[in-house]
Short mmCIF file of C-alpha atoms in Angstrom, two decimals:
data_model
loop_
_atom_site.label_atom_id
_atom_site.label_comp_id
_atom_site.label_asym_id
_atom_site.label_seq_id
_atom_site.Cartn_x
_atom_site.Cartn_y
_atom_site.Cartn_z
CA MET A 1 115.10 143.62 50.80
CA SER A 2 114.66 145.99 53.51
CA GLU A 3 113.56 144.92 56.47
CA ALA A 4 109.85 144.71 57.61
CA LEU A 5 109.32 148.74 60.47
CA THR A 6 108.05 147.63 63.36
CA PRO A 7 104.22 148.85 64.32
CA ALA A 8 104.12 151.82 66.58
CA THR A 9 103.17 150.95 70.10
CA LEU A 10 99.70 153.26 71.07
CA LEU A 11 98.20 153.73 74.61
CA PHE A 12 94.86 154.65 75.32
CA VAL A 13 93.58 156.25 78.84
CA ASP A 14 90.71 156.39 79.92
CA ASP A 15 88.23 155.39 82.96
CA GLU A 16 85.40 154.65 80.63
CA PRO A 17 86.45 151.04 79.41
CA SER A 18 83.11 151.67 76.63
CA ILE A 19 85.67 154.62 75.37
CA LEU A 20 88.95 152.01 75.81
CA SER A 21 87.15 149.45 73.76
CA ALA A 22 86.42 152.04 70.57
CA LEU A 23 89.49 153.00 70.48
CA ARG A 24 91.04 150.00 70.19
CA ARG A 25 88.33 149.17 67.75
CA LEU A 26 89.10 151.50 65.79
CA PHE A 27 92.65 151.32 65.13
CA ARG A 28 93.49 148.10 65.46
CA PRO A 29 93.64 147.52 61.74
CA HIS A 30 95.36 149.83 60.98
CA GLY A 31 98.62 147.79 62.51
CA TYR A 32 99.48 149.43 65.54
CA ARG A 33 100.17 148.15 68.54
CA ILE A 34 97.57 149.10 71.23
CA LEU A 35 98.04 149.20 75.01
CA VAL A 36 94.96 150.18 77.75
CA ALA A 37 94.73 151.82 80.54
CA GLU A 38 92.05 153.04 82.86
CA GLY A 39 93.71 155.89 84.92
CA GLY A 40 96.42 157.83 84.91
CA ALA A 41 98.13 155.85 87.76
CA ALA A 42 97.65 152.49 85.65
CA GLY A 43 98.94 154.20 82.44
CA LEU A 44 102.14 155.93 83.88
CA ALA A 45 102.47 152.67 85.04
CA LEU A 46 102.57 150.42 81.95
CA LEU A 47 105.06 153.42 80.72
CA GLU A 48 107.18 152.01 82.85
CA THR A 49 107.95 148.52 81.62
CA GLU A 50 106.84 149.88 77.11
CA THR A 51 108.02 151.57 74.85
CA VAL A 52 104.67 154.08 73.64
CA ASP A 53 105.25 156.13 70.57
CA LEU A 54 101.96 157.86 71.51
CA ILE A 55 99.15 158.79 73.72
CA ILE A 56 95.33 159.55 73.72
CA SER A 57 94.46 160.03 77.09
CA ASP A 58 90.92 161.41 78.47
CA MET A 59 91.04 165.03 80.35
CA ARG A 60 88.34 164.11 83.22
CA MET A 61 89.49 160.72 83.97
CA PRO A 62 88.82 160.61 88.16
CA GLU A 63 92.04 160.61 90.98
CA MET A 64 94.20 162.04 87.78
CA ASP A 65 93.36 164.29 85.22
CA GLY A 66 94.56 164.06 81.41
CA ALA A 67 96.24 167.54 81.54
CA THR A 68 98.39 166.40 84.59
CA PHE A 69 99.01 162.41 83.48
CA LEU A 70 100.43 163.98 80.44
CA LYS A 71 102.80 166.77 82.19
CA GLN A 72 103.97 164.06 84.12
CA VAL A 73 104.31 161.87 80.61
CA ARG A 74 105.72 164.49 78.43
CA ALA A 75 109.07 164.92 82.31
CA ARG A 76 110.11 161.52 81.89
CA TRP A 77 109.09 160.78 78.47
CA PRO A 78 109.17 163.56 76.18
CA HIS A 79 109.55 162.44 73.07
CA THR A 80 106.05 160.54 73.32
CA MET A 81 103.75 161.52 71.14
CA ARG A 82 100.62 163.34 73.70
CA ILE A 83 96.99 164.20 72.48
CA LEU A 84 94.56 165.28 75.01
CA LEU A 85 90.76 163.87 74.27
CA THR A 86 88.25 165.95 76.08
CA GLY A 87 84.40 165.88 76.66
CA TYR A 88 83.69 169.07 77.90
CA ALA A 89 84.04 172.29 77.56
CA ASP A 90 86.45 173.30 80.03
CA VAL A 91 88.53 176.23 78.45
CA THR A 92 90.93 176.14 81.63
CA SER A 93 92.67 172.48 81.79
CA THR A 94 92.26 171.83 78.22
CA ILE A 95 94.57 175.30 77.93
CA ALA A 96 96.57 173.70 80.95
CA ALA A 97 97.34 170.61 79.50
CA ILE A 98 97.89 172.80 76.11
CA ASN A 99 101.10 174.01 77.79
CA ASP A 100 102.36 172.36 80.76
CA GLY A 101 101.69 168.48 79.10
CA GLU A 102 102.55 170.07 75.28
CA ILE A 103 100.02 168.24 73.93
CA TYR A 104 100.42 167.96 69.72
CA ARG A 105 96.59 167.81 69.64
CA TYR A 106 92.95 168.81 71.54
CA ILE A 107 89.90 166.62 69.74
CA ALA A 108 86.93 166.70 71.10
CA LYS A 109 84.17 163.64 72.05
CA PRO A 110 82.48 162.19 70.46
CA TRP A 111 85.40 162.36 67.77
CA ASP A 112 84.79 161.77 63.56
CA ASP A 113 87.01 158.56 62.76
CA LEU A 114 88.91 160.21 60.02
CA GLU A 115 90.32 162.60 61.77
CA ILE A 116 91.39 161.28 64.61
CA VAL A 117 93.06 158.35 62.60
CA LYS A 118 94.29 160.55 60.44
CA THR A 119 95.82 163.04 63.66
CA VAL A 120 97.69 159.82 65.15
CA ARG A 121 99.46 158.42 61.44
CA GLU A 122 100.72 162.27 61.30
CA ALA A 123 101.14 162.91 65.17
CA LEU A 124 103.39 159.59 64.14
CA GLU A 125 105.30 161.14 61.41
CA ARG A 126 106.39 164.31 63.05
CA GLN A 127 107.81 161.47 65.69
CA GLN A 128 109.77 159.72 62.42
CA LEU A 129 111.01 163.29 61.68
CA GLU A 130 111.96 164.42 64.93
CA ALA A 131 113.75 160.75 65.99
CA GLU A 132 115.67 161.26 62.43
CA ASN A 133 116.68 164.91 63.19
CA ARG A 134 117.95 164.17 66.19
CA ARG A 135 119.99 160.62 65.86
CA LEU A 136 121.20 162.75 62.44
CA THR A 137 122.75 165.74 64.58
CA ALA A 138 124.53 163.30 67.24
CA LEU A 139 125.93 161.95 64.37
CA THR A 140 127.20 165.03 63.48
CA GLN A 141 128.95 165.42 66.51
CA VAL A 142 130.63 162.16 67.23
CA GLN A 143 131.42 162.19 63.55
CA ASN A 144 133.34 166.04 64.66
CA GLU A 145 134.74 164.66 67.50
CA GLU A 146 136.01 161.69 65.28
CA LEU A 147 137.76 164.04 62.81
CA LYS A 148 138.81 166.24 65.76
CA SER A 149 140.65 163.07 67.22
CA LEU A 150 142.55 162.29 63.97
CA ASN A 151 143.86 165.37 62.81
CA ALA A 152 143.74 168.84 65.79
CA SER A 153 145.41 170.96 63.09
CA LEU A 154 142.70 169.85 60.41
CA GLU A 155 140.20 172.54 61.75
CA GLN A 156 142.90 175.42 61.54
CA LYS A 157 143.36 173.86 57.85
CA VAL A 158 139.33 173.87 56.89
CA ALA A 159 138.86 177.43 58.35
CA GLU A 160 141.89 178.43 56.12
CA ARG A 161 140.02 177.33 52.76
CA THR A 162 136.18 177.99 54.23
CA ALA A 163 135.76 181.19 52.34
CA GLU A 164 138.01 179.00 48.69
CA LEU A 165 135.49 176.19 49.35
CA ARG A 166 132.29 178.37 49.48
CA GLN A 167 133.14 179.68 46.58
CA ALA A 168 134.13 176.37 44.85
CA LEU A 169 130.26 175.72 45.66
CA THR A 170 128.69 178.21 44.04
CA PHE A 171 130.27 177.29 40.96
CA VAL A 172 129.30 173.53 41.26
CA GLU A 173 125.55 174.73 42.22
CA GLN A 174 124.80 176.68 40.11
CA ALA A 175 125.87 173.87 37.02
CA HIS A 176 124.93 171.49 38.76
CA GLY A 177 120.82 172.29 39.85
CA GLU A 178 119.55 169.09 39.92
CA LEU A 179 119.09 167.26 43.56
CA LYS A 180 121.42 164.30 42.13
CA LYS A 181 123.74 166.51 41.53
CA SER A 182 124.13 168.86 44.35
CA PHE A 183 124.41 165.26 46.16
CA LEU A 184 127.47 164.20 44.42
CA THR A 185 128.93 168.09 44.51
CA SER A 186 128.56 167.74 48.10
CA VAL A 187 130.23 164.51 48.38
CA GLN A 188 132.76 165.68 46.44
CA VAL A 189 133.40 168.65 48.19
CA PHE A 190 133.55 165.80 51.41
CA ALA A 191 136.07 163.96 50.21
CA GLY A 192 138.15 166.93 48.66
CA LEU A 193 138.71 167.69 51.85
CA ALA A 194 142.44 165.39 52.13
CA GLU A 195 143.27 167.00 48.33
CA LEU A 196 143.23 170.51 50.43
CA ARG A 197 145.97 169.65 53.10
CA ASN A 198 149.52 171.23 52.52
CA GLY A 199 152.68 168.89 51.65
CA PRO A 200 154.66 167.63 49.47
CA GLY A 201 151.78 166.07 47.48
CA GLY A 202 150.03 169.64 46.85
CA GLY A 203 148.72 169.83 43.53
CA ARG A 204 149.15 166.28 42.91
CA LEU A 205 146.65 165.56 44.56
CA ALA A 206 143.84 167.57 43.12
CA GLY A 207 140.81 165.84 41.50
CA HIS A 208 142.19 162.18 42.42
CA GLY A 209 139.04 161.20 43.73
CA ARG A 210 136.78 162.43 41.24
CA ARG A 211 139.39 160.89 38.47
CA VAL A 212 139.00 157.19 40.32
CA ALA A 213 135.45 158.21 40.82
CA GLU A 214 134.11 158.65 37.60
CA MET A 215 136.68 155.64 35.64
CA SER A 216 135.29 152.65 38.51
CA ARG A 217 131.97 153.88 37.18
CA SER A 218 132.78 153.09 33.75
CA LEU A 219 134.53 150.03 34.34
CA ALA A 220 131.84 148.72 36.62
CA GLN A 221 129.14 149.42 34.09
CA ARG A 222 131.96 147.99 31.42
CA MET A 223 131.78 144.96 33.63
CA GLY A 224 128.63 144.09 33.59
CA LEU A 225 127.46 145.47 37.15
CA SER A 226 123.55 147.39 37.71
CA ASP A 227 123.90 150.99 38.72
CA THR A 228 123.31 150.66 42.30
CA GLU A 229 126.68 149.08 42.60
CA ALA A 230 128.27 150.61 39.80
CA GLN A 231 126.77 153.92 42.07
CA SER A 232 128.36 152.62 45.31
CA ILE A 233 131.85 151.94 43.11
CA MET A 234 131.63 156.00 42.17
CA LEU A 235 130.83 157.35 46.07
CA ALA A 236 133.35 154.75 47.29
CA GLY A 237 135.90 156.43 44.85
CA LEU A 238 135.29 160.42 46.17
CA LEU A 239 135.26 158.93 49.13
CA HIS A 240 137.92 156.52 49.47
CA ASP A 241 140.66 157.93 51.25
CA ILE A 242 138.97 160.27 53.85
CA GLY A 243 140.78 157.87 56.27
CA LYS A 244 143.74 160.06 55.23
CA LEU A 245 142.70 163.08 57.04
CA GLY A 246 144.06 162.24 60.37
CA LEU A 247 148.16 161.30 58.43
CA PRO A 248 150.81 163.66 58.83
CA ASP A 249 151.42 166.29 55.33
CA GLU A 250 154.41 164.86 54.90
CA LEU A 251 152.92 161.29 54.39
CA LEU A 252 150.65 163.12 51.88
CA GLY A 253 151.86 162.66 48.46
CA LYS A 254 154.81 160.60 49.18
CA PRO A 255 155.58 157.32 47.36
CA PHE A 256 154.08 154.31 49.32
CA ASN A 257 157.29 152.03 48.23
CA THR A 258 159.47 155.40 49.83
CA LEU A 259 158.02 154.71 53.45
CA SER A 260 159.92 153.79 55.91
CA GLN A 261 158.12 150.91 58.26
CA GLU A 262 156.31 152.75 60.63
CA GLN A 263 155.12 155.10 58.16
CA ARG A 264 153.59 152.27 56.06
CA ALA A 265 151.42 150.85 59.07
CA GLN A 266 150.09 154.33 59.23
CA VAL A 267 148.94 154.88 55.89
CA MET A 268 147.71 151.44 56.39
CA LYS A 269 145.72 152.47 58.54
CA HIS A 270 143.31 154.88 56.49
CA PRO A 271 141.34 152.46 55.03
CA GLN A 272 139.89 150.90 58.18
CA ILE A 273 139.25 154.82 59.32
CA GLY A 274 138.14 155.60 56.74
CA GLN A 275 135.38 152.54 57.06
CA ASN A 276 134.58 154.10 60.81
CA ILE A 277 133.99 157.40 59.40
CA LEU A 278 131.55 156.03 56.68
CA MET A 279 129.90 153.27 58.47
CA ALA A 280 127.10 155.22 60.78
CA ILE A 281 125.64 156.43 57.79
CA ASP A 282 122.80 153.75 56.46
CA LYS A 283 122.85 155.01 52.98
CA PHE A 284 126.84 155.00 53.22
CA LYS A 285 126.95 151.17 54.49
CA ASP A 286 128.07 149.67 50.97
CA VAL A 287 130.32 152.18 50.08
CA ALA A 288 132.31 151.84 54.11
CA ILE A 289 132.46 147.82 52.76
CA LEU A 290 134.10 148.97 49.24
CA VAL A 291 136.56 151.34 50.65
CA LYS A 292 137.56 149.49 53.38
CA HIS A 293 139.00 146.89 50.92
CA HIS A 294 139.85 149.49 48.46
CA HIS A 295 143.49 147.82 49.15
CA GLU A 296 143.32 144.39 49.38
CA CYS A 297 144.97 142.48 46.55
CA PHE A 298 144.19 139.69 44.38
CA ASP A 299 147.08 137.28 45.93
CA GLY A 300 146.37 138.75 49.23
CA SER A 301 148.82 140.72 49.88
CA GLY A 302 146.95 143.75 49.97
CA PHE A 303 145.20 145.32 53.30
CA PRO A 304 144.16 145.64 55.87
CA GLU A 305 142.06 141.68 56.35
CA ARG A 306 145.07 140.15 53.38
CA LEU A 307 141.73 139.06 51.50
CA ALA A 308 142.32 137.68 48.00
CA GLY A 309 140.73 136.23 44.71
CA ILE A 310 136.81 136.66 45.11
CA SER A 311 136.66 136.92 48.43
CA ILE A 312 137.47 141.32 48.21
CA PRO A 313 134.73 142.79 47.22
CA GLN A 314 134.46 143.28 43.22
CA GLY A 315 133.55 146.91 43.67
CA ALA A 316 137.04 146.77 45.63
CA ARG A 317 138.48 144.83 42.66
CA ILE A 318 137.70 147.88 40.61
CA LEU A 319 138.98 150.81 42.87
CA ALA A 320 141.49 149.43 43.44
CA LEU A 321 142.85 148.54 39.82
CA VAL A 322 141.96 151.92 39.11
CA ASN A 323 143.72 154.03 42.11
CA ASP A 324 146.96 152.37 41.27
CA TYR A 325 146.05 153.42 38.22
CA ASP A 326 145.69 157.41 38.77
CA ALA A 327 148.06 156.84 41.45
CA LEU A 328 151.04 155.52 39.24
CA GLN A 329 150.33 158.87 37.44
CA MET A 330 150.69 161.44 40.04
CA GLY A 331 154.04 159.72 41.45
CA THR A 332 152.19 158.87 45.03
CA LEU A 333 152.40 154.98 44.49
CA VAL A 334 156.55 154.33 42.24
CA GLN A 335 159.24 156.94 42.83
CA ARG A 336 158.57 159.32 39.58
CA PRO A 337 154.80 160.07 37.80
CA LEU A 338 154.37 157.17 34.87
CA ARG A 339 153.37 157.78 31.71
CA GLN A 340 149.85 156.35 30.50
CA GLU A 341 151.22 153.69 28.63
CA GLU A 342 153.41 152.96 31.61
CA ALA A 343 150.65 152.67 34.30
CA LEU A 344 148.56 150.52 31.80
CA ALA A 345 152.01 147.92 31.53
CA PHE A 346 151.91 147.88 35.27
CA LEU A 347 147.85 147.69 35.42
CA ILE A 348 149.20 144.47 33.08
CA ASP A 349 152.59 143.31 34.14
CA ASN A 350 150.23 143.10 37.83
CA ARG A 351 147.60 141.05 36.12
CA GLY A 352 146.50 138.06 38.88
CA LYS A 353 149.19 140.14 41.53
CA ARG A 354 147.90 143.01 42.38
CA TYR A 355 144.78 143.04 40.44
CA ASP A 356 141.25 141.41 39.39
CA PRO A 357 142.65 139.46 35.68
CA ALA A 358 139.41 140.26 34.82
CA ALA A 359 139.57 143.83 35.91
CA VAL A 360 142.68 144.73 34.12
CA ASP A 361 140.94 142.97 30.68
CA ALA A 362 138.03 145.33 30.97
CA PHE A 363 139.76 148.53 32.02
CA VAL A 364 142.58 148.03 29.01
CA LYS A 365 139.92 148.11 26.65
CA LEU A 366 138.19 151.12 27.75
CA ILE A 367 141.31 153.29 27.66
CA SER A 368 141.90 151.37 24.88
CA GLU A 369 138.53 152.81 23.43
CA ASN A 370 138.57 156.00 25.19
CA GLN A 371 141.51 157.34 22.92
CA LYS A 372 139.19 156.05 19.68
CA GLY A 373 136.27 157.33 20.19
CA GLY A 374 136.74 160.60 22.78
CA PRO A 375 135.30 163.41 22.06
CA SER A 376 138.25 166.68 20.86
CA GLU A 377 138.28 169.33 23.50
CA VAL A 378 139.61 173.13 22.10
CA PRO A 379 141.31 175.26 25.15
CA LEU A 380 140.03 177.99 25.43
CA ARG A 381 140.06 181.50 28.28
CA SER A 382 136.88 183.01 29.89
CA MET A 383 136.53 185.73 27.34
CA HIS A 384 136.05 183.26 24.76
CA LEU A 385 133.63 180.87 26.48
CA LYS A 386 129.66 180.67 25.16
CA PRO A 387 126.79 180.20 27.90
CA GLY A 388 126.32 175.84 26.91
CA MET A 389 130.02 174.80 26.61
CA VAL A 390 131.26 171.91 29.19
CA LEU A 391 134.24 171.19 30.37
CA SER A 392 135.79 168.08 29.10
CA ARG A 393 138.67 167.76 31.86
CA ASP A 394 138.46 169.84 35.91
CA LEU A 395 138.55 173.30 36.25
CA ALA A 396 141.34 173.43 39.34
CA HIS A 397 142.40 177.03 41.31
CA ARG A 398 146.35 177.09 41.41
CA ASP A 399 146.13 176.43 44.94
CA GLY A 400 144.60 173.12 43.46
CA TYR A 401 140.57 173.07 44.77
CA LEU A 402 138.17 172.29 42.62
CA LEU A 403 136.95 175.36 40.66
CA LEU A 404 134.58 173.16 38.30
CA ALA A 405 133.86 169.61 37.30
CA LYS A 406 134.36 167.72 33.90
CA GLY A 407 131.54 167.85 32.59
CA SER A 408 130.03 171.04 33.78
CA PRO A 409 127.67 172.46 31.19
CA LEU A 410 128.36 176.79 31.50
CA THR A 411 125.40 179.16 31.81
CA SER A 412 126.74 183.23 31.58
CA ASP A 413 126.11 183.08 35.22
CA ILE A 414 129.18 180.96 35.59
CA ILE A 415 131.04 182.41 32.98
CA GLY A 416 131.34 186.52 34.15
CA GLN A 417 132.12 184.75 37.80
CA LEU A 418 135.20 183.04 35.89
CA VAL A 419 135.81 186.59 34.27
CA LYS A 420 135.67 188.49 37.61
CA LEU A 421 137.77 185.68 38.81
CA GLU A 422 140.74 186.62 36.93
CA GLN A 423 140.27 190.00 37.41
CA ALA A 424 140.67 189.93 41.56
CA GLU A 425 143.82 187.66 41.27
CA GLN A 426 145.07 188.81 38.57
CA GLN A 427 145.61 185.27 36.58
CA ASN A 428 143.86 184.00 33.55
CA LEU A 429 142.11 180.58 33.44
CA THR A 430 142.08 178.08 31.07
CA LEU A 431 139.01 175.57 29.91
CA TYR A 432 138.38 172.72 27.87
CA ILE A 433 135.55 173.07 26.73
CA ARG A 434 134.43 168.95 24.66
CA GLN A 435 134.75 169.16 20.70
CA GLU A 436 131.75 166.51 20.19
CA GLU A 437 132.85 165.00 16.91
CA LYS A 438 130.60 164.95 13.92
#
């Protein structure tokens, strides 16, 4: 369950106690924390010690009028929302308050109860949106600096691929118009940055994150995990290698068991780096934990914390299994790429050692059933495609980046762009189309 939100704090400033009492009676039933001050000077003194979200100040007050008071508030506490309460037609003073104090609204006395309550609620909602925007902007700046420190050369490599990424996003966004699919596509592009890196990994790394994500989600669902847990595992599968952005190119596709002790130490830092990148984003807090522990082993021999058994999060145990299954077939875990049946044999041999026995058993059954009952596919050139067809495999560019994801439905616009791409780059594309069994 989520924690209760802290009630907003309102400050009413007026030299008439009756006005302050009326405002207090009006707003207290709405759950706000109420503070009052009988004048501008008292209001400023109170602001020195209290955090206030919104101020309603009268215009006509002795010694310091509302315009002067709100101007000082703006200078010292610019994020506090400011509303002016005026009971006379002094246009000049009201304009000064608007210009100098940058007030949110002004309300004439006597006020309408429903109107002033609505105005305060809307002001606080706007304040929350502005605060969230500032938080996200600051977070983006921090993450950009972290990425620069992880790998100074990454900026240049990403810049060199900008045009290709935009083209890939165009294809995917046309195929996935819904908001949820657009969000997942954005995560896929972010996760694919490491796969765009040059080096010995080359095309072998393309699609690794997406394959791990899809298989991990299927395995989580088969093992009875909730939809929310399966979604977090799927996102962690997409992002599990994000910590590798800072690794040298020559380590990306090199089998782990061929690395020197120093190189292994470098590679073993990436789960913790991945967590550090993701943990500041609220939506990815659970995902970050799974990313951190996806190289733990069931017998406690893994990293970074040498957790064992059920002390390893279940999602991380699933990721560890599926990640190794795909890595074995890519040739990035052992010295040569393994066939599918060899990779499955490796998982079974390490049941209870590297991998959760329950996860191994469920995964072996899942692979077996998919082979028996999965839809067939047919390879087609772009000129033979028709709207409504669905991809049974990822479509990758010859340079290794994703053009269309597995499961994408084809539209006439997408087919037209594929034909143009073939003509522009003088390459023939082969798409694998799902053939559902009748």
